[in-house]
């Protein structure tokens, strides 16, 4: 354990930025022209990019550092898109060392879709086609929600619906995570069922990696992808896996790749905390609800919701200054419909409106219920923290 801690500490201090001429953080409050690549799926007005080059006197020089850009219509871009940014970088208000600077409303010009790598161009093209397919079989806002829960494309979801999800404590539904990985594994396993188990499992691992890049490789997706891949690899060699051990290995791998993720990535903390709560307290808490019926997975969903909140509840108060007072009730009502929505959205990509029509009824019901719950008094309680 001491060795692993030393490895993480070493990675942390090794990755701390050095303010030299090749670091974008050294050019704060100066008008600059830089070339950068989107490294995360951009929101409607916020995006995260890795700076690659710096232009001075018509010459390009190597530059590095991650920047956050605030500008309208950023959802027109995709992960991997190479762009030219003209603006004035300023210091970030957040203490995250990964963010070297912030651009407010800079001029952005697309250089190349998918960046310099053919892989990102292919992934970007496939994702756009899948989103267009969902838009063709679902009306709004169901199309945006389907793209969000299935492909992690949340930027087009209307703000009022996002706010309703927040007030009801259901934002986690919009995050691509474990169940999406389960669908990928099940689909690929069905296609390659005729192959030997090891080859079929290997195909599933490859599919998980591609899917992770397809949806944007957020912390919750990467965590679920690593855990799913480790489980498949263990089965390939006839080994058993323990949930908590797999989670810790996944967390360690992610922390080695990005040593700042533990302290500064809210998505990682919430995803890791919710999964740890499910693993550590899921069965224990379920015992307290044995008297309840399990109709529509009532008992399972109630115990899962409570156990997931053990670690995430204080994080939500700390980061968002409040909590949903109806989150437990909202999860009990909505969670039974999320699996059919994901599966229906996935099958709609293949079979079109034949599957989309009944799935749309479920979307309409979920949207109506969430809107009703969010409109209740004290649905979200703000807590002041000094």
PDB file of N, CA and C in Angstrom, residues 216-265:
ATOM      1  N   UNK A 216     -17.201   9.809 -25.198  1.00  0.00           N
ATOM      2  CA  UNK A 216     -16.448  10.931 -24.662  1.00  0.00           C
ATOM      3  C   UNK A 216     -15.510  10.648 -23.514  1.00  0.00           C
ATOM      4  N   UNK A 217     -15.465   9.415 -23.039  1.00  0.00           N
ATOM      5  CA  UNK A 217     -14.492   9.015 -22.006  1.00  0.00           C
ATOM      6  C   UNK A 217     -14.563   9.881 -20.754  1.00  0.00           C
ATOM      7  N   UNK A 218     -15.773  10.146 -20.268  1.00  0.00           N
ATOM      8  CA  UNK A 218     -15.902  10.833 -18.981  1.00  0.00           C
ATOM      9  C   UNK A 218     -15.479   9.879 -17.862  1.00  0.00           C
ATOM     10  N   UNK A 219     -15.322  10.429 -16.658  1.00  0.00           N
ATOM     11  CA  UNK A 219     -14.808   9.623 -15.543  1.00  0.00           C
ATOM     12  C   UNK A 219     -15.704   8.430 -15.247  1.00  0.00           C
ATOM     13  N   UNK A 220     -17.032   8.641 -15.256  1.00  0.00           N
ATOM     14  CA  UNK A 220     -17.950   7.541 -14.941  1.00  0.00           C
ATOM     15  C   UNK A 220     -17.875   6.442 -15.997  1.00  0.00           C
ATOM     16  N   UNK A 221     -17.696   6.826 -17.258  1.00  0.00           N
ATOM     17  CA  UNK A 221     -17.599   5.833 -18.332  1.00  0.00           C
ATOM     18  C   UNK A 221     -16.299   5.056 -18.235  1.00  0.00           C
ATOM     19  N   UNK A 222     -15.196   5.764 -18.018  1.00  0.00           N
ATOM     20  CA  UNK A 222     -13.893   5.102 -17.927  1.00  0.00           C
ATOM     21  C   UNK A 222     -13.867   4.143 -16.749  1.00  0.00           C
ATOM     22  N   UNK A 223     -14.430   4.579 -15.620  1.00  0.00           N
ATOM     23  CA  UNK A 223     -14.486   3.700 -14.445  1.00  0.00           C
ATOM     24  C   UNK A 223     -15.261   2.431 -14.760  1.00  0.00           C
ATOM     25  N   UNK A 224     -16.442   2.577 -15.367  1.00  0.00           N
ATOM     26  CA  UNK A 224     -17.262   1.411 -15.709  1.00  0.00           C
ATOM     27  C   UNK A 224     -16.585   0.550 -16.773  1.00  0.00           C
ATOM     28  N   UNK A 225     -15.915   1.201 -17.724  1.00  0.00           N
ATOM     29  CA  UNK A 225     -15.241   0.453 -18.790  1.00  0.00           C
ATOM     30  C   UNK A 225     -14.092  -0.386 -18.248  1.00  0.00           C
ATOM     31  N   UNK A 226     -13.312   0.190 -17.354  1.00  0.00           N
ATOM     32  CA  UNK A 226     -12.191  -0.561 -16.778  1.00  0.00           C
ATOM     33  C   UNK A 226     -12.712  -1.726 -15.950  1.00  0.00           C
ATOM     34  N   UNK A 227     -13.732  -1.479 -15.133  1.00  0.00           N
ATOM     35  CA  UNK A 227     -14.284  -2.553 -14.305  1.00  0.00           C
ATOM     36  C   UNK A 227     -14.875  -3.664 -15.173  1.00  0.00           C
ATOM     37  N   UNK A 228     -15.602  -3.280 -16.235  1.00  0.00           N
ATOM     38  CA  UNK A 228     -16.168  -4.280 -17.131  1.00  0.00           C
ATOM     39  C   UNK A 228     -15.099  -5.076 -17.847  1.00  0.00           C
ATOM     40  N   UNK A 229     -14.046  -4.382 -18.291  1.00  0.00           N
ATOM     41  CA  UNK A 229     -12.957  -5.064 -18.996  1.00  0.00           C
ATOM     42  C   UNK A 229     -12.201  -6.012 -18.065  1.00  0.00           C
ATOM     43  N   UNK A 230     -11.947  -5.563 -16.832  1.00  0.00           N
ATOM     44  CA  UNK A 230     -11.251  -6.431 -15.870  1.00  0.00           C
ATOM     45  C   UNK A 230     -12.062  -7.693 -15.573  1.00  0.00           C
ATOM     46  N   UNK A 231     -13.371  -7.526 -15.471  1.00  0.00           N
ATOM     47  CA  UNK A 231     -14.236  -8.685 -15.215  1.00  0.00           C
ATOM     48  C   UNK A 231     -14.190  -9.670 -16.381  1.00  0.00           C
ATOM     49  N   UNK A 232     -14.237  -9.144 -17.610  1.00  0.00           N
ATOM     50  CA  UNK A 232     -14.178 -10.001 -18.792  1.00  0.00           C
ATOM     51  C   UNK A 232     -12.828 -10.710 -18.899  1.00  0.00           C
ATOM     52  N   UNK A 233     -11.755  -9.978 -18.641  1.00  0.00           N
ATOM     53  CA  UNK A 233     -10.419 -10.579 -18.708  1.00  0.00           C
ATOM     54  C   UNK A 233     -10.266 -11.671 -17.655  1.00  0.00           C
ATOM     55  N   UNK A 234     -10.816 -11.419 -16.466  1.00  0.00           N
ATOM     56  CA  UNK A 234     -10.750 -12.436 -15.410  1.00  0.00           C
ATOM     57  C   UNK A 234     -11.492 -13.700 -15.829  1.00  0.00           C
ATOM     58  N   UNK A 235     -12.647 -13.532 -16.471  1.00  0.00           N
ATOM     59  CA  UNK A 235     -13.417 -14.699 -16.928  1.00  0.00           C
ATOM     60  C   UNK A 235     -12.669 -15.449 -18.029  1.00  0.00           C
ATOM     61  N   UNK A 236     -11.931 -14.709 -18.843  1.00  0.00           N
ATOM     62  CA  UNK A 236     -11.150 -15.355 -19.913  1.00  0.00           C
ATOM     63  C   UNK A 236     -10.166 -16.356 -19.339  1.00  0.00           C
ATOM     64  N   UNK A 237      -9.647 -16.043 -18.156  1.00  0.00           N
ATOM     65  CA  UNK A 237      -8.643 -16.917 -17.528  1.00  0.00           C
ATOM     66  C   UNK A 237      -9.234 -17.716 -16.373  1.00  0.00           C
ATOM     67  N   UNK A 238     -10.559 -17.766 -16.298  1.00  0.00           N
ATOM     68  CA  UNK A 238     -11.221 -18.573 -15.286  1.00  0.00           C
ATOM     69  C   UNK A 238     -11.031 -18.074 -13.872  1.00  0.00           C
ATOM     70  N   UNK A 239     -10.857 -16.777 -13.702  1.00  0.00           N
ATOM     71  CA  UNK A 239     -10.668 -16.197 -12.379  1.00  0.00           C
ATOM     72  C   UNK A 239     -11.923 -15.455 -11.941  1.00  0.00           C
ATOM     73  N   UNK A 240     -12.133 -15.399 -10.619  1.00  0.00           N
ATOM     74  CA  UNK A 240     -13.243 -14.647 -10.063  1.00  0.00           C
ATOM     75  C   UNK A 240     -12.798 -13.224  -9.732  1.00  0.00           C
ATOM     76  N   UNK A 241     -13.752 -12.313  -9.734  1.00  0.00           N
ATOM     77  CA  UNK A 241     -13.448 -10.928  -9.392  1.00  0.00           C
ATOM     78  C   UNK A 241     -14.296 -10.488  -8.200  1.00  0.00           C
ATOM     79  N   UNK A 242     -13.691  -9.675  -7.348  1.00  0.00           N
ATOM     80  CA  UNK A 242     -14.402  -9.082  -6.220  1.00  0.00           C
ATOM     81  C   UNK A 242     -14.700  -7.632  -6.567  1.00  0.00           C
ATOM     82  N   UNK A 243     -15.942  -7.212  -6.311  1.00  0.00           N
ATOM     83  CA  UNK A 243     -16.371  -5.879  -6.713  1.00  0.00           C
ATOM     84  C   UNK A 243     -15.501  -4.766  -6.196  1.00  0.00           C
ATOM     85  N   UNK A 244     -15.201  -4.771  -4.895  1.00  0.00           N
ATOM     86  CA  UNK A 244     -14.423  -3.689  -4.317  1.00  0.00           C
ATOM     87  C   UNK A 244     -12.989  -3.705  -4.822  1.00  0.00           C
ATOM     88  N   UNK A 245     -12.440  -4.883  -4.984  1.00  0.00           N
ATOM     89  CA  UNK A 245     -11.068  -4.974  -5.487  1.00  0.00           C
ATOM     90  C   UNK A 245     -10.997  -4.447  -6.920  1.00  0.00           C
ATOM     91  N   UNK A 246     -11.989  -4.801  -7.735  1.00  0.00           N
ATOM     92  CA  UNK A 246     -12.026  -4.317  -9.113  1.00  0.00           C
ATOM     93  C   UNK A 246     -12.169  -2.805  -9.157  1.00  0.00           C
ATOM     94  N   UNK A 247     -13.015  -2.258  -8.268  1.00  0.00           N
ATOM     95  CA  UNK A 247     -13.194  -0.806  -8.207  1.00  0.00           C
ATOM     96  C   UNK A 247     -11.896  -0.106  -7.825  1.00  0.00           C
ATOM     97  N   UNK A 248     -11.185  -0.648  -6.837  1.00  0.00           N
ATOM     98  CA  UNK A 248      -9.925  -0.038  -6.398  1.00  0.00           C
ATOM     99  C   UNK A 248      -8.869  -0.097  -7.501  1.00  0.00           C
ATOM    100  N   UNK A 249      -8.818  -1.212  -8.221  1.00  0.00           N
ATOM    101  CA  UNK A 249      -7.866  -1.319  -9.331  1.00  0.00           C
ATOM    102  C   UNK A 249      -8.211  -0.301 -10.411  1.00  0.00           C
ATOM    103  N   UNK A 250      -9.519  -0.167 -10.716  1.00  0.00           N
ATOM    104  CA  UNK A 250      -9.938   0.810 -11.714  1.00  0.00           C
ATOM    105  C   UNK A 250      -9.579   2.223 -11.276  1.00  0.00           C
ATOM    106  N   UNK A 251      -9.822   2.517  -9.995  1.00  0.00           N
ATOM    107  CA  UNK A 251      -9.482   3.835  -9.473  1.00  0.00           C
ATOM    108  C   UNK A 251      -7.991   4.107  -9.524  1.00  0.00           C
ATOM    109  N   UNK A 252      -7.189   3.088  -9.207  1.00  0.00           N
ATOM    110  CA  UNK A 252      -5.730   3.244  -9.237  1.00  0.00           C
ATOM    111  C   UNK A 252      -5.244   3.507 -10.665  1.00  0.00           C
ATOM    112  N   UNK A 253      -5.778   2.761 -11.625  1.00  0.00           N
ATOM    113  CA  UNK A 253      -5.381   2.954 -13.019  1.00  0.00           C
ATOM    114  C   UNK A 253      -5.716   4.372 -13.476  1.00  0.00           C
ATOM    115  N   UNK A 254      -6.927   4.829 -13.130  1.00  0.00           N
ATOM    116  CA  UNK A 254      -7.345   6.171 -13.529  1.00  0.00           C
ATOM    117  C   UNK A 254      -6.493   7.241 -12.859  1.00  0.00           C
ATOM    118  N   UNK A 255      -6.125   7.000 -11.595  1.00  0.00           N
ATOM    119  CA  UNK A 255      -5.302   7.972 -10.865  1.00  0.00           C
ATOM    120  C   UNK A 255      -3.877   8.016 -11.405  1.00  0.00           C
ATOM    121  N   UNK A 256      -3.368   6.891 -11.873  1.00  0.00           N
ATOM    122  CA  UNK A 256      -2.036   6.872 -12.472  1.00  0.00           C
ATOM    123  C   UNK A 256      -2.044   7.641 -13.789  1.00  0.00           C
ATOM    124  N   UNK A 257      -3.108   7.438 -14.584  1.00  0.00           N
ATOM    125  CA  UNK A 257      -3.211   8.135 -15.864  1.00  0.00           C
ATOM    126  C   UNK A 257      -3.451   9.629 -15.666  1.00  0.00           C
ATOM    127  N   UNK A 258      -4.244   9.969 -14.647  1.00  0.00           N
ATOM    128  CA  UNK A 258      -4.539  11.374 -14.349  1.00  0.00           C
ATOM    129  C   UNK A 258      -4.499  11.557 -12.837  1.00  0.00           C
ATOM    130  N   UNK A 259      -3.346  11.913 -12.264  1.00  0.00           N
ATOM    131  CA  UNK A 259      -3.199  11.970 -10.806  1.00  0.00           C
ATOM    132  C   UNK A 259      -4.051  13.039 -10.129  1.00  0.00           C
ATOM    133  N   UNK A 260      -4.589  13.984 -10.891  1.00  0.00           N
ATOM    134  CA  UNK A 260      -5.412  15.039 -10.294  1.00  0.00           C
ATOM    135  C   UNK A 260      -6.887  14.650 -10.204  1.00  0.00           C
ATOM    136  N   UNK A 261      -7.230  13.524 -10.794  1.00  0.00           N
ATOM    137  CA  UNK A 261      -8.635  13.139 -10.895  1.00  0.00           C
ATOM    138  C   UNK A 261      -9.256  12.877  -9.523  1.00  0.00           C
ATOM    139  N   UNK A 262      -8.458  12.392  -8.577  1.00  0.00           N
ATOM    140  CA  UNK A 262      -8.985  12.055  -7.252  1.00  0.00           C
ATOM    141  C   UNK A 262      -9.490  13.293  -6.528  1.00  0.00           C
ATOM    142  N   UNK A 263      -8.760  14.386  -6.646  1.00  0.00           N
ATOM    143  CA  UNK A 263      -9.069  15.586  -5.862  1.00  0.00           C
ATOM    144  C   UNK A 263      -9.924  16.605  -6.606  1.00  0.00           C
ATOM    145  N   UNK A 264      -9.878  16.595  -7.934  1.00  0.00           N
ATOM    146  CA  UNK A 264     -10.487  17.697  -8.666  1.00  0.00           C
ATOM    147  C   UNK A 264     -11.567  17.292  -9.658  1.00  0.00           C
ATOM    148  N   UNK A 265     -11.797  16.017  -9.872  1.00  0.00           N
ATOM    149  CA  UNK A 265     -12.810  15.589 -10.840  1.00  0.00           C
ATOM    150  C   UNK A 265     -14.079  15.165 -10.095  1.00  0.00           C
TER     151      UNK A 265
END
